mmCIF file of C-alpha atoms in Angstrom:
data_model
loop_
_atom_site.group_PDB
_atom_site.id
_atom_site.type_symbol
_atom_site.label_atom_id
_atom_site.label_comp_id
_atom_site.label_asym_id
_atom_site.label_seq_id
_atom_site.Cartn_x
_atom_site.Cartn_y
_atom_site.Cartn_z
ATOM 1 C CA UNK V 6 -98.381 16.382 -67.621
ATOM 2 C CA UNK V 7 -95.185 18.405 -67.177
ATOM 3 C CA UNK V 8 -91.957 18.746 -69.119
ATOM 4 C CA UNK V 9 -88.689 18.736 -67.169
ATOM 5 C CA UNK V 10 -85.515 20.139 -68.747
ATOM 6 C CA UNK V 11 -82.054 19.712 -67.229
ATOM 7 C CA UNK V 12 -79.164 21.028 -69.321
ATOM 8 C CA UNK V 13 -76.863 21.875 -66.431
ATOM 9 C CA UNK V 14 -74.242 19.246 -67.262
ATOM 10 C CA UNK V 15 -72.836 17.219 -70.154
ATOM 11 C CA UNK V 16 -75.488 14.577 -69.431
ATOM 12 C CA UNK V 17 -78.477 16.726 -70.273
ATOM 13 C CA UNK V 18 -81.899 15.149 -70.101
ATOM 14 C CA UNK V 19 -85.540 15.897 -70.643
ATOM 15 C CA UNK V 20 -88.442 14.104 -69.004
ATOM 16 C CA UNK V 21 -92.199 13.892 -69.077
ATOM 17 C CA UNK V 22 -93.674 13.936 -65.585
ATOM 18 C CA UNK V 23 -97.140 13.014 -64.381
ATOM 19 C CA UNK V 24 -99.274 15.109 -62.016
ATOM 20 C CA UNK V 25 -97.272 13.820 -59.018
ATOM 21 C CA UNK V 26 -93.996 14.756 -60.748
ATOM 22 C CA UNK V 27 -93.053 11.134 -61.272
ATOM 23 C CA UNK V 28 -91.095 10.380 -64.430
ATOM 24 C CA UNK V 29 -93.163 8.822 -67.203
ATOM 25 C CA UNK V 30 -90.513 8.961 -69.905
ATOM 26 C CA UNK V 31 -86.982 10.315 -70.082
ATOM 27 C CA UNK V 32 -84.517 11.022 -72.843
ATOM 28 C CA UNK V 33 -80.856 11.979 -72.627
ATOM 29 C CA UNK V 34 -79.291 14.234 -75.203
ATOM 30 C CA UNK V 35 -76.755 12.203 -77.129
ATOM 31 C CA UNK V 36 -73.883 14.630 -77.592
ATOM 32 C CA UNK V 37 -72.276 16.535 -74.726
ATOM 33 C CA UNK V 38 -72.337 20.304 -75.188
ATOM 34 C CA UNK V 39 -74.727 20.157 -78.121
ATOM 35 C CA UNK V 40 -77.845 21.270 -76.275
ATOM 36 C CA UNK V 41 -78.559 24.164 -78.612
ATOM 37 C CA UNK V 42 -78.593 21.822 -81.615
ATOM 38 C CA UNK V 43 -80.504 18.936 -80.013
ATOM 39 C CA UNK V 44 -82.864 20.242 -77.348
ATOM 40 C CA UNK V 45 -85.921 21.343 -79.335
ATOM 41 C CA UNK V 46 -85.833 18.278 -81.588
ATOM 42 C CA UNK V 47 -85.451 16.025 -78.528
ATOM 43 C CA UNK V 48 -88.455 17.653 -76.821
ATOM 44 C CA UNK V 49 -90.542 17.244 -79.967
ATOM 45 C CA UNK V 50 -89.454 13.597 -80.252
ATOM 46 C CA UNK V 51 -90.198 12.877 -76.571
ATOM 47 C CA UNK V 52 -93.723 14.248 -76.965
ATOM 48 C CA UNK V 53 -94.298 12.315 -80.201
ATOM 49 C CA UNK V 54 -93.096 8.910 -78.987
ATOM 50 C CA UNK V 55 -95.289 9.262 -75.898
ATOM 51 C CA UNK V 56 -98.287 10.488 -77.941
ATOM 52 C CA UNK V 57 -98.501 13.691 -75.913
ATOM 53 C CA UNK V 58 -99.866 16.714 -77.785
ATOM 54 C CA UNK V 59 -98.290 20.012 -76.797
ATOM 55 C CA UNK V 60 -101.607 21.372 -75.528
ATOM 56 C CA UNK V 61 -101.694 18.674 -72.802
ATOM 57 C CA UNK V 62 -98.623 20.120 -71.061
ATOM 58 C CA UNK V 63 -99.566 21.996 -67.884
ATOM 59 C CA UNK V 64 -96.134 23.425 -67.239
ATOM 60 C CA UNK V 65 -92.389 23.221 -67.585
ATOM 61 C CA UNK V 66 -89.874 22.612 -64.827
ATOM 62 C CA UNK V 67 -86.316 23.632 -65.621
ATOM 63 C CA UNK V 68 -83.090 23.076 -63.696
ATOM 64 C CA UNK V 69 -81.656 26.528 -63.007
ATOM 65 C CA UNK V 70 -78.244 25.604 -61.669
ATOM 66 C CA UNK V 71 -75.596 25.621 -60.657
ATOM 67 C CA UNK V 72 -74.104 23.978 -63.702
ATOM 68 C CA UNK V 73 -72.656 24.539 -67.131
ATOM 69 C CA UNK V 74 -72.976 28.211 -68.043
ATOM 70 C CA UNK V 75 -73.912 27.626 -71.678
ATOM 71 C CA UNK V 76 -76.028 24.569 -70.911
ATOM 72 C CA UNK V 77 -78.079 26.465 -68.334
ATOM 73 C CA UNK V 78 -78.625 29.360 -70.729
ATOM 74 C CA UNK V 79 -79.847 27.038 -73.483
ATOM 75 C CA UNK V 80 -82.183 25.040 -71.238
ATOM 76 C CA UNK V 81 -83.620 28.034 -69.420
ATOM 77 C CA UNK V 82 -84.076 30.101 -72.580
ATOM 78 C CA UNK V 83 -85.851 27.146 -74.191
ATOM 79 C CA UNK V 84 -88.111 26.616 -71.168
ATOM 80 C CA UNK V 85 -88.999 30.314 -70.992
ATOM 81 C CA UNK V 86 -89.708 30.453 -74.745
ATOM 82 C CA UNK V 87 -91.881 27.314 -74.691
ATOM 83 C CA UNK V 88 -93.737 28.656 -71.661
ATOM 84 C CA UNK V 89 -94.566 31.803 -73.595
ATOM 85 C CA UNK V 90 -95.387 29.964 -76.835
ATOM 86 C CA UNK V 91 -97.669 27.374 -75.190
ATOM 87 C CA UNK V 92 -99.083 29.826 -72.623
ATOM 88 C CA UNK V 93 -98.122 27.557 -69.708
ATOM 89 C CA UNK V 94 -96.209 28.164 -66.499
ATOM 90 C CA UNK V 95 -92.522 27.543 -65.928
ATOM 91 C CA UNK V 96 -90.933 26.717 -62.567
ATOM 92 C CA UNK V 97 -87.266 26.790 -61.549
ATOM 93 C CA UNK V 98 -85.828 23.622 -60.025
ATOM 94 C CA UNK V 99 -82.785 24.021 -57.792
ATOM 95 C CA UNK V 100 -82.132 20.368 -57.065
ATOM 96 C CA UNK V 101 -82.135 18.071 -60.071
ATOM 97 C CA UNK V 102 -82.672 15.016 -57.865
ATOM 98 C CA UNK V 103 -85.679 16.054 -55.787
ATOM 99 C CA UNK V 104 -88.672 17.166 -57.806
ATOM 100 C CA UNK V 105 -91.278 17.975 -55.216
ATOM 101 C CA UNK V 106 -94.972 18.570 -55.794
ATOM 102 C CA UNK V 107 -94.786 21.249 -53.083
ATOM 103 C CA UNK V 108 -92.820 23.266 -55.627
ATOM 104 C CA UNK V 109 -95.950 23.597 -57.721
ATOM 105 C CA UNK V 110 -98.263 24.199 -54.796
ATOM 106 C CA UNK V 111 -96.091 26.825 -53.090
ATOM 107 C CA UNK V 112 -94.910 28.651 -56.192
ATOM 108 C CA UNK V 113 -97.342 30.025 -58.730
ATOM 109 C CA UNK V 114 -94.733 29.864 -61.485
ATOM 110 C CA UNK V 115 -95.182 31.859 -64.621
ATOM 111 C CA UNK V 116 -92.342 34.343 -64.259
ATOM 112 C CA UNK V 117 -89.339 33.770 -66.514
ATOM 113 C CA UNK V 118 -86.691 31.617 -64.850
ATOM 114 C CA UNK V 119 -83.220 33.074 -64.315
ATOM 115 C CA UNK V 120 -80.125 30.865 -64.079
ATOM 116 C CA UNK V 121 -78.129 30.376 -60.904
ATOM 117 C CA UNK V 122 -74.359 30.339 -61.371
ATOM 118 C CA UNK V 123 -71.751 29.525 -58.733
ATOM 119 C CA UNK V 124 -69.736 32.544 -59.844
ATOM 120 C CA UNK V 125 -70.095 35.520 -62.123
ATOM 121 C CA UNK V 126 -69.924 34.503 -65.807
ATOM 122 C CA UNK V 127 -67.508 37.328 -66.798
ATOM 123 C CA UNK V 128 -68.736 37.276 -70.372
ATOM 124 C CA UNK V 129 -67.705 40.872 -71.077
ATOM 125 C CA UNK V 130 -64.139 40.634 -69.816
ATOM 126 C CA UNK V 131 -61.351 39.873 -72.307
ATOM 127 C CA UNK V 132 -59.409 36.673 -71.754
#
C-alpha cells in the first residue's frame, strides 16, 4: 500500500494506492491554501477510515510540481518527513495524472524529494 500526496494546487488531495498504484481511497483537502493546517490530520484520517496501520505503508509518492510554491513545499516536506519517520521510501511524481508502476521499478526512491518550480521562487528578494 502506498500513500500519494498532491498539494500542487488549491484542490489538494491524498490517496491510498494498491500495489499496482490504483486508487483505493482518496480524500480532498477541504480548504484551499490550508495544506499546512490540514494535511497531517487528513493523512491520519484517511489511514484510519480505511483501517490501514502506518506500518503497512510501503512508500510515499508525492507530486513535485510544477504548482503552487507553498503547496509544493508543504506536501513535499510532509512526504519527506513521513518517509524518514516510518522508514519507508519516497518517490517524486512529475505528472499528477499518470501514476506508473514503472516509476517504482525504475527508481529506487529513498532520497528526499525536491520540488520543481516553473520559475525561481525569489523568496529572498524584497517586493
